[in-house]
Structure formats: C-alpha cells, structure tokens
Amino acid sequence: MNFGSIFLSETLGTGILLLLGAGVVANALLNKSKGFDGGWLMINFGWGFGVLAGAYVAYKSGGHLNPALTIGILASGADQYAPGIDVTFANTVAYLGGQMFGAFLGAVAAYLAYKRHFDAEPDAAKKLGVFSTGPEIRAYGWNFLTEVIATFVLVFGILAFGHTQTGLGPLAAALLVVGIGASLGGPTGYAINPARDLGPRIAHALLPVNKTAPQRVPVAAGSAELPENPGAPNRKDSDWGYAWVPVLGPLAGGLLAGVAAHFFF
C-alpha cells in the first residue's frame, strides 16, 4: 500500500470508531436521548463495538486506529505495520495522520447526528464529555500514570494476540477495550488513544457545541409563546490544560508495551 491508501484506510476506520464511540457517549449523557443514563457498561460496549467496526473497515492497513498502537509496533522492532506495509517514516506519518483526521471527522459526524440533543443539553461538561476524556479526580501525575497503564494493557495485549492462533482478530481487540473500560476506565475515562481524544477535542473547540436552542415558557391562553432563551451560546471550555494527559500518557504506554513485546515475544 502507498501513503494515500494507508491514510485513507486509517481515516475511514478511525472515523467509524469515533462516530460510534462518541455516539454511545452522547446517547448516554445528552438530554432527551433514548439511551439517556444508560450507564458505564453501555459506554464500554459501545466503544468496544466501535473498535470492532473500525478495525474491519480499515482492514487494508491492519486497522491500527490508534497512534499508541502504531508506536508500539514500531518500538517492538517489527519490520511491517501490517502484511505488505513496511515500517518506514512515510508510512508512520500516513498512519498517524489518518488516525488524527479520522478521529476529527468521526467526532463531527457524531455531533451532527446528535445536534438537536446538544442544543437541548444545558450542561457544558456533558457536551465536552462526548468529545474527550477527563479525570474524575484531577491529579495530573496520577491521571498520566493511569493512561500509561491502561494503554500498556491495550497495546501489549494486541501485540500478544498476533502470536496466538485463536483467529478472533478484531473481536479480541474489541473485547479487550471493553475490559479496559470496565476495569481501568474509572479514573480518567480511558482515552488509551491520542487521536481518539485530541481529534475530537479540536472538533469541540471549533464546533458551535454550546449553542443552546430557544426554550419556550408557558403563557396565558391566547397569547403567543415567547422564547425564554434566545439561543445565545454559553461558555465553552475544551479543557486544554488536561489535553496533554490523554495524548502523552497513551503514547508512553504504547511505547513501553512495544519495548516489552520486543523482549517477551
């Protein structure tokens, strides 16, 4: 595969991942959604199925969908990123660029699908939560460590799957993501993927996410309804102060997993 083919494959696969992943969070969090308050496990399984679908869509490039995995494969000393795709600087850029662009597009698509629900949701923190992760207890060092540990499990596990004969392929990776979310996702929301967090966070910063729809209040019979809120935007904060954690933490975890796999497998 050439640069363009790798870029397109990873863009499409990561786009599907983010559309379904951000979509399940929107379904669980946003006001008036049919899946409102569906719970943490619904979100875990939604992201897992997003990985499953994205990996199959991006089968031509091996379905990395995640810069941490690409870096992990590179650090493992592998000669190829996927069958027929050599480990080169240009191919690495194609993977990383496609993943980031796809994550951005997938987040935009999820926003469009839930546009009216974003308008109806008054809580800006919930809107940001659809796009990006955030800590339950803000302690940057510990948050970073959590992301390192969770991403190590993800990348090391996927690299191990490549040496097994189960034939589960993307399904094994999807189930691993569900397990990581259920077990290690509590402290930080388990980004475990720099593109998954940074691309959608950029989308959140650019989109009119916090513009609320006009609300109407009851009035006397025979009178016209008057808007209570003219739809003015409220304050939007993309939490850039935290943004380095879900980028550098997963990259460090993927790098460590790749090095460990080099010596272990």
mmCIF file of C-alpha atoms in Angstrom:
data_model
loop_
_atom_site.group_PDB
_atom_site.id
_atom_site.type_symbol
_atom_site.label_atom_id
_atom_site.label_comp_id
_atom_site.label_asym_id
_atom_site.label_seq_id
_atom_site.Cartn_x
_atom_site.Cartn_y
_atom_site.Cartn_z
ATOM 1 C CA MET A 1 0.000 0.000 0.000
ATOM 2 C CA ASN A 2 1.124 3.556 -0.670
ATOM 3 C CA PHE A 3 0.908 6.623 1.558
ATOM 4 C CA GLY A 4 -2.522 7.672 0.319
ATOM 5 C CA SER A 5 -4.052 4.221 0.708
ATOM 6 C CA ILE A 6 -2.797 3.877 4.275
ATOM 7 C CA PHE A 7 -4.004 7.384 5.138
ATOM 8 C CA LEU A 8 -7.466 6.749 3.672
ATOM 9 C CA SER A 9 -7.828 3.355 5.338
ATOM 10 C CA GLU A 10 -6.923 4.685 8.778
ATOM 11 C CA THR A 11 -9.074 7.789 8.277
ATOM 12 C CA LEU A 12 -12.151 5.716 7.482
ATOM 13 C CA GLY A 13 -11.553 3.170 10.236
ATOM 14 C CA THR A 14 -10.815 5.730 12.933
ATOM 15 C CA GLY A 15 -13.741 7.828 11.743
ATOM 16 C CA ILE A 16 -16.104 4.888 12.259
ATOM 17 C CA LEU A 17 -14.541 4.228 15.677
ATOM 18 C CA LEU A 18 -15.153 7.802 16.812
ATOM 19 C CA LEU A 19 -18.611 8.050 15.298
ATOM 20 C CA LEU A 20 -19.759 5.005 17.255
ATOM 21 C CA GLY A 21 -17.690 5.784 20.349
ATOM 22 C CA ALA A 22 -18.675 9.425 20.676
ATOM 23 C CA GLY A 23 -22.168 8.402 19.637
ATOM 24 C CA VAL A 24 -22.641 5.999 22.540
ATOM 25 C CA VAL A 25 -21.403 8.637 24.996
ATOM 26 C CA ALA A 26 -23.844 11.160 23.512
ATOM 27 C CA ASN A 27 -26.624 8.591 23.774
ATOM 28 C CA ALA A 28 -25.865 8.002 27.444
ATOM 29 C CA LEU A 29 -25.240 11.608 28.511
ATOM 30 C CA LEU A 30 -27.263 14.061 26.451
ATOM 31 C CA ASN A 31 -30.686 15.340 27.410
ATOM 32 C CA LYS A 32 -33.732 13.658 25.783
ATOM 33 C CA SER A 33 -31.684 10.886 24.138
ATOM 34 C CA LYS A 34 -33.373 7.484 24.111
ATOM 35 C CA GLY A 35 -30.290 5.952 25.724
ATOM 36 C CA PHE A 36 -30.054 8.633 28.422
ATOM 37 C CA ASP A 37 -28.445 7.381 31.641
ATOM 38 C CA GLY A 38 -27.623 4.050 30.011
ATOM 39 C CA GLY A 39 -24.642 3.617 32.294
ATOM 40 C CA TRP A 40 -20.933 2.964 32.152
ATOM 41 C CA LEU A 41 -21.150 -0.545 30.715
ATOM 42 C CA MET A 42 -23.249 0.679 27.781
ATOM 43 C CA ILE A 43 -20.465 3.152 27.034
ATOM 44 C CA ASN A 44 -17.822 0.426 27.405
ATOM 45 C CA PHE A 45 -19.557 -1.873 24.947
ATOM 46 C CA GLY A 46 -20.277 0.974 22.549
ATOM 47 C CA TRP A 47 -16.583 1.807 22.342
ATOM 48 C CA GLY A 48 -15.724 -1.879 22.000
ATOM 49 C CA PHE A 49 -18.078 -2.308 19.061
ATOM 50 C CA GLY A 50 -16.665 0.902 17.599
ATOM 51 C CA VAL A 51 -13.208 -0.670 17.651
ATOM 52 C CA LEU A 52 -14.595 -3.826 16.059
ATOM 53 C CA ALA A 53 -16.280 -1.933 13.215
ATOM 54 C CA GLY A 54 -13.353 0.446 12.678
ATOM 55 C CA ALA A 55 -10.805 -2.357 12.550
ATOM 56 C CA TYR A 56 -12.758 -4.191 9.867
ATOM 57 C CA VAL A 57 -13.260 -1.010 7.834
ATOM 58 C CA ALA A 58 -9.504 -0.330 7.978
ATOM 59 C CA TYR A 59 -8.516 -3.940 7.267
ATOM 60 C CA LYS A 60 -6.256 -2.943 4.368
ATOM 61 C CA SER A 61 -3.891 -1.076 6.694
ATOM 62 C CA GLY A 62 -4.215 -3.508 9.583
ATOM 63 C CA GLY A 63 -6.744 -1.371 11.423
ATOM 64 C CA HIS A 64 -4.418 0.357 13.884
ATOM 65 C CA LEU A 65 -6.874 3.225 14.588
ATOM 66 C CA ASN A 66 -4.581 4.385 17.379
ATOM 67 C CA PRO A 67 -1.186 6.168 17.362
ATOM 68 C CA ALA A 68 -0.256 4.319 20.557
ATOM 69 C CA LEU A 69 -0.586 1.006 18.718
ATOM 70 C CA THR A 70 1.365 2.273 15.718
ATOM 71 C CA ILE A 71 4.151 3.492 18.015
ATOM 72 C CA GLY A 72 4.026 0.221 19.921
ATOM 73 C CA ILE A 73 4.524 -1.803 16.747
ATOM 74 C CA LEU A 74 7.383 0.496 15.781
ATOM 75 C CA ALA A 75 9.010 0.102 19.210
ATOM 76 C CA SER A 76 8.631 -3.678 19.066
ATOM 77 C CA GLY A 77 11.139 -3.806 16.221
ATOM 78 C CA ALA A 78 8.676 -5.183 13.698
ATOM 79 C CA ASP A 79 9.544 -4.949 10.018
ATOM 80 C CA GLN A 80 5.953 -4.376 8.921
ATOM 81 C CA TYR A 81 2.963 -2.466 10.274
ATOM 82 C CA ALA A 82 0.670 -4.904 8.515
ATOM 83 C CA PRO A 83 1.199 -7.534 5.807
ATOM 84 C CA GLY A 84 2.738 -5.760 2.832
ATOM 85 C CA ILE A 85 3.280 -2.446 4.656
ATOM 86 C CA ASP A 86 6.884 -1.831 5.661
ATOM 87 C CA VAL A 87 7.838 0.198 8.701
ATOM 88 C CA THR A 88 9.088 3.440 7.175
ATOM 89 C CA PHE A 89 8.940 7.097 8.159
ATOM 90 C CA ALA A 90 6.429 7.909 5.404
ATOM 91 C CA ASN A 91 4.153 5.037 6.339
ATOM 92 C CA THR A 92 4.319 6.044 10.002
ATOM 93 C CA VAL A 93 3.202 9.562 9.096
ATOM 94 C CA ALA A 94 0.378 8.117 6.991
ATOM 95 C CA TYR A 95 -0.891 6.066 9.926
ATOM 96 C CA LEU A 96 -0.693 8.885 12.451
ATOM 97 C CA GLY A 97 -2.157 11.499 10.096
ATOM 98 C CA GLY A 98 -5.044 9.271 9.031
ATOM 99 C CA GLN A 99 -5.885 8.389 12.618
ATOM 100 C CA MET A 100 -5.965 12.013 13.729
ATOM 101 C CA PHE A 101 -8.003 13.199 10.745
ATOM 102 C CA GLY A 102 -10.417 10.296 11.028
ATOM 103 C CA ALA A 103 -10.966 10.954 14.730
ATOM 104 C CA PHE A 104 -11.801 14.577 13.983
ATOM 105 C CA LEU A 105 -14.253 13.649 11.219
ATOM 106 C CA GLY A 106 -15.904 10.948 13.310
ATOM 107 C CA ALA A 107 -16.471 13.392 16.158
ATOM 108 C CA VAL A 108 -18.009 15.924 13.774
ATOM 109 C CA ALA A 109 -20.327 13.247 12.384
ATOM 110 C CA ALA A 110 -21.408 12.252 15.908
ATOM 111 C CA TYR A 111 -22.146 15.906 16.656
ATOM 112 C CA LEU A 112 -24.311 16.207 13.559
ATOM 113 C CA ALA A 113 -26.206 13.030 14.454
ATOM 114 C CA TYR A 114 -26.990 14.422 17.919
ATOM 115 C CA LYS A 115 -27.202 18.108 17.003
ATOM 116 C CA ARG A 116 -30.650 18.697 18.485
ATOM 117 C CA HIS A 117 -29.681 16.876 21.678
ATOM 118 C CA PHE A 118 -26.587 19.029 22.062
ATOM 119 C CA ASP A 119 -28.880 22.032 21.703
ATOM 120 C CA ALA A 120 -31.215 20.650 24.385
ATOM 121 C CA GLU A 121 -28.436 19.797 26.855
ATOM 122 C CA PRO A 122 -27.663 22.628 29.327
ATOM 123 C CA ASP A 123 -24.590 21.006 30.898
ATOM 124 C CA ALA A 124 -21.406 22.080 29.066
ATOM 125 C CA ALA A 125 -19.354 19.411 30.866
ATOM 126 C CA LYS A 126 -21.543 16.640 29.444
ATOM 127 C CA LYS A 127 -21.125 18.073 25.956
ATOM 128 C CA LEU A 128 -17.341 18.082 26.326
ATOM 129 C CA GLY A 129 -17.532 14.533 27.687
ATOM 130 C CA VAL A 130 -18.967 13.344 24.385
ATOM 131 C CA PHE A 131 -15.838 14.528 22.600
ATOM 132 C CA SER A 132 -12.963 13.975 25.008
ATOM 133 C CA THR A 133 -11.972 12.358 28.280
ATOM 134 C CA GLY A 134 -11.470 13.960 31.663
ATOM 135 C CA PRO A 135 -10.435 12.829 35.144
ATOM 136 C CA GLU A 136 -12.838 12.185 37.992
ATOM 137 C CA ILE A 137 -10.119 13.331 40.401
ATOM 138 C CA ARG A 138 -7.797 15.834 38.757
ATOM 139 C CA ALA A 139 -4.236 14.870 39.672
ATOM 140 C CA TYR A 140 -2.160 15.124 36.519
ATOM 141 C CA GLY A 141 0.630 12.773 37.556
ATOM 142 C CA TRP A 142 -1.745 10.022 38.639
ATOM 143 C CA ASN A 143 -4.012 10.625 35.644
ATOM 144 C CA PHE A 144 -0.988 10.263 33.369
ATOM 145 C CA LEU A 145 0.021 7.029 35.104
ATOM 146 C CA THR A 146 -3.480 5.611 34.713
ATOM 147 C CA GLU A 147 -3.379 6.267 30.966
ATOM 148 C CA VAL A 148 0.091 4.707 30.708
ATOM 149 C CA ILE A 149 -1.054 1.537 32.500
ATOM 150 C CA ALA A 150 -4.323 1.182 30.579
ATOM 151 C CA THR A 151 -2.663 1.763 27.203
ATOM 152 C CA PHE A 152 0.135 -0.663 28.037
ATOM 153 C CA VAL A 153 -2.509 -3.334 28.630
ATOM 154 C CA LEU A 154 -4.187 -2.483 25.321
ATOM 155 C CA VAL A 155 -1.089 -2.442 23.118
ATOM 156 C CA PHE A 156 0.692 -5.343 24.810
ATOM 157 C CA GLY A 157 -2.488 -7.384 24.578
ATOM 158 C CA ILE A 158 -2.978 -6.654 20.877
ATOM 159 C CA LEU A 159 0.656 -7.481 20.125
ATOM 160 C CA ALA A 160 0.207 -10.739 22.043
ATOM 161 C CA PHE A 161 -2.920 -11.580 20.046
ATOM 162 C CA GLY A 162 -0.762 -11.535 16.923
ATOM 163 C CA HIS A 163 1.144 -14.531 18.278
ATOM 164 C CA THR A 164 -1.921 -16.616 19.117
ATOM 165 C CA GLN A 165 -3.913 -18.964 16.912
ATOM 166 C CA THR A 166 -7.393 -18.046 18.126
ATOM 167 C CA GLY A 167 -8.394 -16.356 14.889
ATOM 168 C CA LEU A 168 -10.530 -13.814 16.757
ATOM 169 C CA GLY A 169 -8.758 -10.862 15.122
ATOM 170 C CA PRO A 170 -10.520 -7.525 15.727
ATOM 171 C CA LEU A 171 -13.041 -9.175 18.065
ATOM 172 C CA ALA A 172 -10.279 -9.885 20.575
ATOM 173 C CA ALA A 173 -9.152 -6.249 20.481
ATOM 174 C CA ALA A 174 -12.747 -5.059 20.861
ATOM 175 C CA LEU A 175 -13.335 -7.243 23.909
ATOM 176 C CA LEU A 176 -10.058 -6.041 25.393
ATOM 177 C CA VAL A 177 -11.232 -2.428 25.033
ATOM 178 C CA VAL A 178 -14.488 -3.318 26.807
ATOM 179 C CA GLY A 179 -12.494 -4.936 29.607
ATOM 180 C CA ILE A 180 -10.132 -1.983 29.963
ATOM 181 C CA GLY A 181 -13.053 0.413 30.164
ATOM 182 C CA ALA A 182 -14.816 -1.666 32.818
ATOM 183 C CA SER A 183 -11.660 -2.240 34.877
ATOM 184 C CA LEU A 184 -9.373 0.767 34.369
ATOM 185 C CA GLY A 185 -11.638 3.422 32.908
ATOM 186 C CA GLY A 186 -12.895 4.921 36.156
ATOM 187 C CA PRO A 187 -10.152 7.443 36.966
ATOM 188 C CA THR A 188 -9.737 9.126 33.560
ATOM 189 C CA GLY A 189 -12.355 7.763 31.161
ATOM 190 C CA TYR A 190 -9.694 5.610 29.432
ATOM 191 C CA ALA A 191 -8.565 7.594 26.410
ATOM 192 C CA ILE A 192 -5.916 4.933 25.598
ATOM 193 C CA ASN A 193 -5.656 6.557 22.173
ATOM 194 C CA PRO A 194 -4.155 10.016 21.484
ATOM 195 C CA ALA A 195 -6.162 10.505 18.282
ATOM 196 C CA ARG A 196 -9.395 9.499 19.994
ATOM 197 C CA ASP A 197 -9.009 12.370 22.451
ATOM 198 C CA LEU A 198 -7.147 15.110 20.588
ATOM 199 C CA GLY A 199 -9.046 14.970 17.277
ATOM 200 C CA PRO A 200 -12.484 15.249 18.927
ATOM 201 C CA ARG A 201 -11.229 17.886 21.374
ATOM 202 C CA ILE A 202 -10.229 20.024 18.400
ATOM 203 C CA ALA A 203 -13.694 19.402 16.926
ATOM 204 C CA HIS A 204 -15.262 20.513 20.199
ATOM 205 C CA ALA A 205 -13.229 23.717 20.114
ATOM 206 C CA LEU A 206 -14.333 24.501 16.546
ATOM 207 C CA LEU A 207 -17.985 23.438 16.554
ATOM 208 C CA PRO A 208 -20.853 25.523 17.998
ATOM 209 C CA VAL A 209 -21.350 22.842 20.634
ATOM 210 C CA ASN A 210 -22.568 25.075 23.446
ATOM 211 C CA LYS A 211 -25.161 26.974 21.454
ATOM 212 C CA THR A 212 -28.479 26.166 23.103
ATOM 213 C CA ALA A 213 -31.804 26.042 21.330
ATOM 214 C CA PRO A 214 -34.507 28.585 22.247
ATOM 215 C CA GLN A 215 -36.654 27.434 25.171
ATOM 216 C CA ARG A 216 -40.285 28.478 25.485
ATOM 217 C CA VAL A 217 -42.254 29.118 28.641
ATOM 218 C CA PRO A 218 -45.995 28.731 29.271
ATOM 219 C CA VAL A 219 -48.029 31.922 28.876
ATOM 220 C CA ALA A 220 -51.646 32.922 29.282
ATOM 221 C CA ALA A 221 -54.188 31.318 26.970
ATOM 222 C CA GLY A 222 -54.449 33.090 23.650
ATOM 223 C CA SER A 223 -51.029 34.710 23.958
ATOM 224 C CA ALA A 224 -48.048 33.916 21.748
ATOM 225 C CA GLU A 225 -45.217 31.867 23.270
ATOM 226 C CA LEU A 226 -42.096 33.882 23.979
ATOM 227 C CA PRO A 227 -38.563 32.493 23.968
ATOM 228 C CA GLU A 228 -37.052 32.137 27.438
ATOM 229 C CA ASN A 229 -33.567 31.721 25.995
ATOM 230 C CA PRO A 230 -32.784 33.218 22.567
ATOM 231 C CA GLY A 231 -30.180 30.566 21.877
ATOM 232 C CA ALA A 232 -27.153 32.547 22.994
ATOM 233 C CA PRO A 233 -24.053 30.377 23.436
ATOM 234 C CA ASN A 234 -22.839 29.683 26.945
ATOM 235 C CA ARG A 235 -19.184 29.490 27.906
ATOM 236 C CA LYS A 236 -17.273 26.722 26.152
ATOM 237 C CA ASP A 237 -14.125 25.226 27.660
ATOM 238 C CA SER A 238 -12.322 22.419 25.819
ATOM 239 C CA ASP A 239 -10.105 21.798 28.889
ATOM 240 C CA TRP A 240 -6.806 22.229 27.070
ATOM 241 C CA GLY A 241 -4.961 22.224 30.393
ATOM 242 C CA TYR A 242 -5.666 18.496 30.680
ATOM 243 C CA ALA A 243 -5.310 17.649 26.994
ATOM 244 C CA TRP A 244 -1.658 16.577 27.239
ATOM 245 C CA VAL A 245 -2.506 13.677 29.582
ATOM 246 C CA PRO A 246 -4.619 11.596 27.133
ATOM 247 C CA VAL A 247 -2.029 12.227 24.407
ATOM 248 C CA LEU A 248 1.314 11.663 26.127
ATOM 249 C CA GLY A 249 0.064 9.001 28.550
ATOM 250 C CA PRO A 250 -1.135 6.616 25.817
ATOM 251 C CA LEU A 251 1.962 7.287 23.706
ATOM 252 C CA ALA A 252 4.181 6.379 26.656
ATOM 253 C CA GLY A 253 2.095 3.285 27.387
ATOM 254 C CA GLY A 254 2.238 2.157 23.775
ATOM 255 C CA LEU A 255 5.991 2.715 23.616
ATOM 256 C CA LEU A 256 6.580 0.689 26.792
ATOM 257 C CA ALA A 257 4.319 -2.087 25.532
ATOM 258 C CA GLY A 258 6.227 -2.258 22.252
ATOM 259 C CA VAL A 259 9.576 -2.480 24.020
ATOM 260 C CA ALA A 260 8.249 -5.162 26.350
ATOM 261 C CA ALA A 261 6.842 -7.134 23.426
ATOM 262 C CA HIS A 262 10.225 -6.968 21.683
ATOM 263 C CA PHE A 263 11.847 -8.830 24.557
ATOM 264 C CA PHE A 264 8.940 -11.049 25.567
ATOM 265 C CA PHE A 265 7.607 -12.402 22.266
#
